[in-house]
Coordinates of C-alpha atoms and ligand atoms in Angstrom, one line a residue:
X28 CA -101.5 -106.3 172.1
X29 CA -98.8 -103.8 173.5
X30 CA -100.1 -100.5 171.4
X31 CA -103.7 -101.2 172.4
X32 CA -102.7 -101.6 176.1
X33 CA -100.6 -98.6 175.6
X34 CA -103.0 -96.4 173.7
X35 CA -106.1 -97.5 176.3
X36 CA -103.8 -96.5 179.5
X37 CA -102.6 -93.3 177.5
X38 CA -106.3 -92.3 177.5
X39 CA -106.9 -93.5 180.8
X40 CA -103.8 -91.0 182.2
X41 CA -104.7 -88.1 180.0
X42 CA -108.0 -87.8 181.2
X43 CA -106.7 -87.8 185.2
X44 CA -103.0 -87.3 185.9
X45 CA -101.5 -86.2 182.4
X46 CA -97.8 -86.2 183.3
X47 CA -96.1 -82.5 182.5
X48 CA -93.1 -83.0 179.8
X49 CA -90.0 -81.2 180.8
X50 CA -90.1 -78.0 178.4
X51 CA -88.0 -78.7 175.3
X52 CA -87.2 -82.1 176.0
X53 CA -87.5 -84.9 173.5
X54 CA -90.2 -87.3 174.0
X55 CA -91.4 -90.4 172.4
X56 CA -95.1 -89.9 171.0
X57 CA -95.6 -92.9 169.3
X58 CA -94.1 -96.4 168.3
X59 CA -94.9 -98.9 165.8
X60 CA -93.4 -102.3 164.4
X61 CA -93.4 -104.4 161.6
X62 CA -92.3 -107.8 160.9
X63 CA -91.9 -109.8 157.8
X64 CA -94.9 -112.8 157.1
X65 CA -92.5 -115.8 157.6
X66 CA -92.3 -117.0 161.0
X67 CA -90.0 -119.2 162.5
X68 CA -90.5 -121.2 166.0
X69 CA -87.2 -121.7 167.5
X70 CA -87.9 -125.3 168.0
X71 CA -88.2 -126.0 164.2
X72 CA -85.4 -123.6 163.3
X73 CA -82.6 -125.9 163.4
X74 CA -83.9 -128.9 161.4
X75 CA -85.3 -126.0 158.8
X76 CA -82.4 -124.1 158.5
X77 CA -79.8 -127.2 158.1
X78 CA -82.3 -128.7 155.5
X79 CA -82.4 -125.2 153.3
X80 CA -78.7 -124.9 153.7
X81 CA -78.1 -128.7 153.0
X82 CA -76.1 -128.8 156.3
X83 CA -76.0 -132.8 157.8
X84 CA -73.0 -132.7 160.2
X85 CA -74.0 -133.8 163.6
X86 CA -72.0 -131.9 165.5
X87 CA -73.1 -128.5 164.0
X88 CA -76.8 -129.7 164.6
X89 CA -76.2 -130.3 168.1
X90 CA -74.3 -126.9 168.9
X91 CA -77.1 -124.9 166.9
X92 CA -79.5 -127.2 169.2
X93 CA -78.0 -125.8 172.2
X94 CA -77.7 -122.2 171.5
X95 CA -81.3 -122.0 170.3
X96 CA -82.0 -123.7 173.5
X97 CA -80.2 -121.0 175.5
X98 CA -81.3 -117.8 173.5
X99 CA -84.6 -117.9 175.2
X100 CA -86.1 -116.6 172.0
X101 CA -88.9 -118.2 171.0
X102 CA -90.4 -117.4 167.8
X103 CA -88.6 -115.4 165.0
X104 CA -89.4 -113.6 161.8
X105 CA -87.3 -113.9 158.6
X106 CA -87.8 -112.3 155.1
X107 CA -85.9 -115.1 153.9
X108 CA -88.2 -118.4 153.2
X109 CA -88.4 -121.9 151.0
X110 CA -89.6 -119.6 148.2
X111 CA -86.4 -117.4 148.3
X112 CA -84.1 -120.3 148.5
X113 CA -85.8 -121.8 145.2
X114 CA -85.5 -118.9 143.6
X115 CA -82.4 -118.3 144.5
X116 CA -80.8 -121.7 145.5
X117 CA -76.9 -120.2 145.0
X118 CA -77.4 -118.2 148.4
X119 CA -76.9 -121.9 149.9
X120 CA -73.5 -121.9 148.2
X121 CA -70.7 -121.4 150.6
X122 CA -68.5 -118.6 148.4
X123 CA -71.1 -117.6 145.6
X124 CA -71.1 -114.2 144.3
X125 CA -74.3 -113.2 145.4
X126 CA -74.5 -109.7 146.6
X127 CA -76.4 -108.6 143.7
X128 CA -79.8 -111.1 144.4
X129 CA -79.2 -110.5 148.3
X130 CA -79.6 -106.6 147.5
X131 CA -82.4 -107.4 145.0
X132 CA -84.5 -109.2 148.3
X133 CA -83.3 -106.9 150.8
X134 CA -83.6 -103.3 149.3
X135 CA -87.5 -104.1 148.8
X136 CA -88.3 -105.9 151.9
X137 CA -86.6 -103.4 154.5
X138 CA -88.3 -100.6 152.8
X139 CA -91.4 -102.4 152.9
X140 CA -91.2 -103.2 156.5
X141 CA -90.0 -99.7 157.4
X142 CA -93.0 -98.7 155.6
X143 CA -95.4 -100.9 157.8
X144 CA -93.9 -99.8 161.2
X145 CA -93.8 -95.8 160.5
X146 CA -98.0 -96.4 159.0
X147 CA -98.5 -98.1 162.3
X148 CA -96.5 -95.3 164.4
X149 CA -98.3 -92.5 162.7
X150 CA -101.5 -94.1 163.3
X151 CA -100.9 -94.4 166.8
X152 CA -99.6 -91.1 166.8
X153 CA -102.9 -89.5 165.5
X154 CA -101.4 -86.7 163.5
X155 CA -100.8 -86.3 159.7
X156 CA -97.7 -87.2 157.7
X157 CA -97.2 -83.8 156.4
X158 CA -96.7 -82.7 160.4
X159 CA -93.5 -85.1 160.0
X160 CA -90.6 -82.5 159.5
X161 CA -87.5 -85.1 159.8
X162 CA -86.6 -88.5 159.1
X163 CA -84.0 -90.6 160.5
X164 CA -83.5 -93.6 158.8
X165 CA -81.4 -96.7 160.1
X166 CA -80.3 -100.0 158.1
X167 CA -77.5 -102.3 157.7
X168 CA -79.1 -104.4 155.3
X169 CA -80.0 -102.4 152.4
X170 CA -77.4 -100.0 150.4
X171 CA -78.4 -98.1 147.2
X172 CA -78.5 -94.8 146.1
X173 CA -80.8 -92.9 146.6
X174 CA -81.2 -94.5 149.9
X175 CA -84.3 -96.2 151.6
X176 CA -85.0 -92.6 153.5
X177 CA -86.1 -91.5 149.9
X178 CA -88.2 -94.4 148.8
X179 CA -89.9 -94.5 152.4
X180 CA -90.4 -90.5 152.1
X181 CA -92.5 -90.9 148.8
X182 CA -94.1 -94.2 149.6
X183 CA -95.3 -92.4 153.0
X184 CA -96.2 -89.1 151.3
X185 CA -94.0 -86.9 153.2
X186 CA -93.5 -83.5 152.2
X187 CA -90.7 -83.2 150.0
X188 CA -88.9 -81.0 152.0
X189 CA -88.7 -83.4 154.9
X190 CA -85.3 -83.1 156.5
X191 CA -83.5 -86.7 156.1
X192 CA -80.7 -88.2 157.7
X193 CA -79.8 -91.9 156.7
X194 CA -77.5 -94.3 158.4
X195 CA -76.5 -97.4 156.6
X196 CA -74.1 -99.9 157.8
X197 CA -74.0 -99.2 161.7
X198 CA -74.8 -102.8 162.6
X199 CA -76.5 -103.3 166.4
X200 CA -75.9 -99.7 167.5
X201 CA -77.9 -98.0 164.9
X202 CA -81.3 -97.9 166.5
X203 CA -79.7 -96.1 169.6
X204 CA -77.6 -93.7 167.1
X205 CA -80.9 -92.8 165.5
X206 CA -82.7 -92.2 168.6
X207 CA -79.7 -90.2 170.0
X208 CA -80.0 -87.9 166.6
X209 CA -83.4 -87.8 166.4
X210 CA -83.5 -86.1 170.0
X211 CA -80.8 -83.7 169.2
X212 CA -83.1 -82.7 166.1
X213 CA -86.0 -82.5 168.1
X214 CA -84.7 -80.5 170.7
X215 CA -82.9 -78.1 168.5
X216 CA -85.8 -77.4 166.4
X217 CA -88.8 -76.1 168.2
X218 CA -92.4 -77.5 166.7
X219 CA -90.3 -80.4 164.5
X220 CA -91.3 -83.7 164.6
X221 CA -88.8 -86.8 164.0
X222 CA -90.0 -90.1 162.4
X223 CA -87.4 -92.5 163.4
X224 CA -87.2 -95.8 161.6
X225 CA -85.0 -98.9 161.8
X226 CA -85.6 -101.9 159.5
X227 CA -83.2 -104.7 159.1
X228 CA -83.1 -108.3 157.6
X229 CA -80.3 -111.1 157.9
X230 CA -80.5 -111.8 154.3
X231 CA -76.9 -110.5 153.3
X232 CA -75.6 -112.4 156.3
X233 CA -77.6 -115.9 155.5
X234 CA -74.8 -118.3 154.6
X235 CA -73.9 -121.9 155.2
X236 CA -72.3 -122.9 158.7
X237 CA -68.9 -123.7 158.6
X238 CA -66.7 -125.1 161.5
X239 CA -64.2 -122.0 161.1
X240 CA -66.9 -119.8 161.8
X241 CA -68.7 -121.2 165.1
X242 CA -70.0 -117.7 165.6
X243 CA -72.2 -118.0 162.4
X244 CA -74.0 -120.2 164.8
X245 CA -74.7 -117.8 167.5
X246 CA -76.1 -115.4 164.5
X247 CA -78.2 -118.0 163.4
X248 CA -79.8 -118.8 167.1
X249 CA -80.2 -115.1 167.8
X250 CA -80.8 -112.7 164.8
X251 CA -84.4 -112.1 163.2
X252 CA -86.0 -109.7 160.9
X253 CA -88.1 -106.5 161.5
X254 CA -88.8 -103.1 161.9
X255 CA -89.3 -100.3 164.4
X256 CA -90.5 -96.9 164.3
X257 CA -90.7 -94.0 166.8
X258 CA -92.0 -90.2 166.5
X259 CA -90.1 -88.1 168.9
X260 CA -90.8 -84.3 169.6
X261 CA -90.3 -81.6 172.6
X262 CA -93.5 -80.0 173.9
X263 CA -96.2 -82.2 173.0
X264 CA -99.6 -80.5 172.3
X265 CA -103.0 -81.4 173.9
X266 CA -103.8 -84.2 171.0
X267 CA -100.5 -86.2 171.6
X268 CA -99.6 -88.7 174.4
X269 CA -95.7 -88.6 175.2
X270 CA -94.8 -91.7 177.3
X271 CA -91.2 -91.5 177.5
X272 CA -88.6 -89.0 177.7
X273 CA -85.0 -88.9 176.2
X274 CA -83.1 -87.4 178.9
X275 CA -79.9 -87.7 178.1
X276 CA -77.5 -90.0 175.6
X277 CA -74.2 -91.1 176.4
X278 CA -71.7 -93.1 174.1
X279 CA -68.2 -95.0 174.7
X280 CA -65.7 -97.2 173.1
X281 CA -63.5 -99.5 174.9
X282 CA -60.0 -98.8 173.3
X283 CA -58.4 -101.9 171.8
X284 CA -61.6 -104.2 171.0
X285 CA -62.4 -102.7 167.6
X286 CA -61.9 -106.3 166.3
X287 CA -64.3 -108.0 169.0
X288 CA -67.3 -107.7 166.3
X289 CA -66.1 -107.6 162.3
X290 CA -68.6 -106.8 159.8
X291 CA -67.4 -107.3 156.0
X292 CA -68.9 -106.7 153.2
X293 CA -67.6 -108.9 150.2
X294 CA -68.9 -110.4 147.0
X295 CA -71.0 -113.1 149.5
X296 CA -72.7 -110.5 151.3
X297 CA -72.0 -109.4 154.9
X298 CA -69.9 -111.5 157.5
X299 CA -70.0 -110.8 160.9
X300 CA -67.7 -112.0 163.2
X301 CA -68.8 -112.2 167.0
X302 CA -66.0 -112.4 169.4
X303 CA -66.6 -115.0 171.8
X304 CA -65.0 -112.6 174.5
X305 CA -68.1 -110.0 173.6
X306 CA -70.1 -110.8 176.6
X307 CA -67.9 -110.8 179.2
X308 CA -66.5 -107.4 177.9
X309 CA -69.9 -105.8 178.1
X310 CA -70.3 -107.5 181.5
X311 CA -66.9 -106.0 182.8
X312 CA -68.1 -102.3 181.4
X313 CA -71.8 -102.1 181.7
X314 CA -72.0 -101.1 185.4
X315 CA -69.7 -98.5 185.3
X316 CA -71.1 -97.1 182.2
X317 CA -74.6 -96.8 183.3
X318 CA -73.3 -95.0 186.6
X319 CA -71.9 -92.4 184.6
X320 CA -75.3 -92.3 182.7
X321 CA -77.1 -91.8 186.0
X322 CA -74.8 -89.5 187.1
X323 CA -75.3 -87.2 183.8
X324 CA -79.0 -87.3 184.1
X325 CA -78.5 -85.5 187.5
X326 CA -81.2 -87.2 190.1
X327 CA -79.9 -88.3 193.2
X328 CA -83.1 -90.6 193.3
X329 CA -82.2 -92.6 190.6
X330 CA -80.8 -96.3 191.1
X331 CA -79.4 -98.7 188.3
X332 CA -82.3 -101.2 188.9
X333 CA -84.7 -98.3 187.7
X334 CA -83.2 -97.9 184.5
X335 CA -81.1 -99.3 181.5
X336 CA -81.0 -97.6 178.0
X337 CA -84.2 -95.6 178.5
X338 CA -86.2 -94.9 181.9
X339 CA -90.1 -94.7 181.1
X340 CA -91.6 -92.0 182.9
X341 CA -95.3 -93.2 182.7
X342 CA -95.0 -96.8 183.9
X343 CA -92.2 -96.9 186.4
X344 CA -94.1 -96.6 189.5
X345 CA -91.9 -93.7 190.7
X346 CA -92.5 -90.3 191.6
X347 CA -91.9 -87.9 188.8
X348 CA -90.3 -84.1 189.8
X349 CA -91.7 -81.7 187.4
X350 CA -89.2 -78.6 186.4
X351 CA -89.6 -75.1 185.4
X352 CA -88.3 -73.3 182.8
X353 CA -85.0 -72.6 184.4
X354 CA -84.7 -76.3 185.5
X355 CA -85.9 -75.8 189.1
X356 CA -87.7 -78.3 190.6
X357 CA -91.2 -77.5 191.1
X358 CA -93.2 -80.2 192.2
X359 CA -94.1 -84.1 192.2
X360 CA -96.0 -85.3 189.8
X361 CA -98.4 -88.2 191.0
X362 CA -97.1 -91.3 190.8
X363 CA -98.2 -93.6 187.7
X364 CA -99.0 -97.0 188.0
X365 CA -96.9 -99.9 186.6
X366 CA -98.2 -101.5 183.8
X367 CA -97.9 -104.1 181.4
X368 CA -95.5 -102.1 179.2
X369 CA -93.1 -101.2 181.9
X370 CA -93.1 -104.7 182.6
X371 CA -92.2 -105.6 179.4
X372 CA -89.4 -103.0 179.0
X373 CA -88.0 -104.4 182.1
X374 CA -87.8 -107.7 180.5
X375 CA -86.6 -106.4 177.2
X376 CA -83.3 -104.7 179.5
X377 CA -83.1 -107.6 181.1
X378 CA -82.9 -109.7 178.1
X379 CA -80.7 -107.0 176.2
X380 CA -78.3 -107.4 179.1
X381 CA -77.5 -110.7 179.0
X382 CA -78.0 -111.4 175.4
X383 CA -77.2 -108.6 173.7
X384 CA -80.2 -109.1 171.5
X385 CA -84.0 -108.2 172.1
X386 CA -86.4 -110.7 172.5
X387 CA -89.7 -110.7 170.3
Ligands
WCA408 C1 -77.0 -116.9 174.5 C2 -75.5 -117.3 173.8 C3 -75.5 -117.2 172.6 C4 -75.5 -119.1 174.1 O1 -75.0 -119.3 175.6 P1 -74.6 -120.3 176.2 O2 -75.8 -121.4 176.2 O3 -74.4 -120.4 177.7 O4 -73.7 -121.2 175.7 P2 -71.9 -120.8 175.3 O5 -71.8 -119.5 175.7 O6 -71.2 -121.9 176.3 O7 -71.7 -121.1 173.7 C5 -72.5 -122.6 173.3 C6 -71.0 -123.1 172.3 O8 -71.1 -122.0 171.3 C7 -69.7 -121.5 171.7 N1 -69.8 -119.8 171.2 C8 -70.6 -119.0 171.4 N2 -70.1 -117.7 171.0 C9 -69.5 -117.7 170.7 C10 -68.5 -116.9 169.5 N3 -69.2 -115.8 169.3 N4 -67.9 -117.5 168.6 C11 -67.5 -118.6 168.7 N5 -68.1 -119.5 169.4 C12 -69.2 -119.5 170.3 C13 -69.2 -121.8 172.6 O9 -67.5 -121.7 172.4 C14 -69.8 -123.1 172.7 O10 -69.1 -123.8 171.9 P3 -68.6 -125.3 172.7 O11 -67.7 -125.1 173.8 O12 -67.9 -126.3 171.6 O13 -70.0 -126.4 173.3 C15 -74.2 -116.5 174.6 O14 -73.3 -116.9 174.0 C16 -74.5 -115.0 173.9 O15 -75.4 -114.3 174.5 N6 -73.5 -114.6 173.5 C17 -73.2 -113.3 172.7 C18 -74.3 -112.8 172.0 C19 -74.0 -112.1 171.0 O16 -72.6 -112.3 170.2 N7 -74.5 -111.0 170.3 C20 -74.5 -110.4 169.3 C21 -74.0 -109.0 169.5 S1 -73.8 -108.2 168.2 C22 -75.4 -107.5 167.3 O17 -76.6 -107.8 168.2 C23 -75.7 -107.3 165.7 C24 -76.7 -106.7 165.4 C25 -76.9 -106.6 164.1 C26 -77.9 -105.6 163.9 C27 -78.0 -105.0 162.2 C28 -77.5 -105.9 161.3 O18 -77.9 -105.7 160.1 C29 -76.8 -107.2 161.8 C30 -76.2 -107.4 163.0

């Protein structure tokens, strides 16, 4: 629905008021996504998860039910299914050394989702795989050498000279780091077209709930599996339809907070500790950070409510300014309509701000 709507709008716009992309600036040229086939409705999740994991503690059930309701997530897609549990019953046993089994499941599933998301993205882009010059591959759910970047390149039939970057184990900041690096590649290599793919499954972190680890329930209530892909490039050709410009990327760490999210790899898989104080730390710092970002973007007309982590130049409904090669403002480009995609982005932004995890 989303892709179809966007493509239709792109065609409509390119026939009338095609926006002039800023010269040399990275733009998003296409998007794709993919999910595993197992769909879990949030309403049934508690019963199914606790049954599979053989937990009948009423206080855990009650807390998980509460968390599942308040996350506002409706459905989730998971690689893990009842068939997986039948094949690998040891995954439900606390402390059992199962990293080998988990990687056996995850490595294959992660590349499969990355492949499907990339194919959807390339189809929307409309050019051929030979035109992809760089690949940025992001996952915290797969570990092997060679990495998923090579498996994906071979499966997609990319050139064997494609320039690859592999990001393993960045956790939740993997996707945005991938975008930042893809932007730099696109802007520093004229004519390049970067495929960015991120793919995750929670198979490595799946484990029975334990009262000593209440944060596990937050993960069980929030996290799902899936993949996303983008094509990023500067100076779009006539056949390409850019719909976002990656204007500026900023990163900042908060001193003394490195224990707030704690991820560890062990014989049992990955364990994530999500600090109770995490939402408050984000709330205390996000406004100042966003103000810095807006100031760096250098446009006095931008307000915080116009953006969060990305700004859609096509769908915001705000006048855009075009720039000539020296960066000087030249003229106002016609105002674009606010469409379904813009609203969807705004909803995503709202959800990211409030829950730290995007909603599907
Ligand atoms: C929507 C939540 C989950 C629930 O909100 P609520 O309904 O207002 O409920 P409470 O916050 O009051 O919490 C309900 C209960 O859960 C408990 N709880 C609540 N968070 C906690 C807690 N982190 N510890 C331990 N008890 C808690 C809380 O203490 C309370 O317990 P109790 O007083 O006994 O009823 C809200 O707490 C919330 O948004 N929390 C922050 C979410 C969060 O940490 N997001 C994850 C960021 S990290 C990330 O996204 C990683 C991505 C990733 C990417 C790739 C990978 O491969 C792997 C990972």
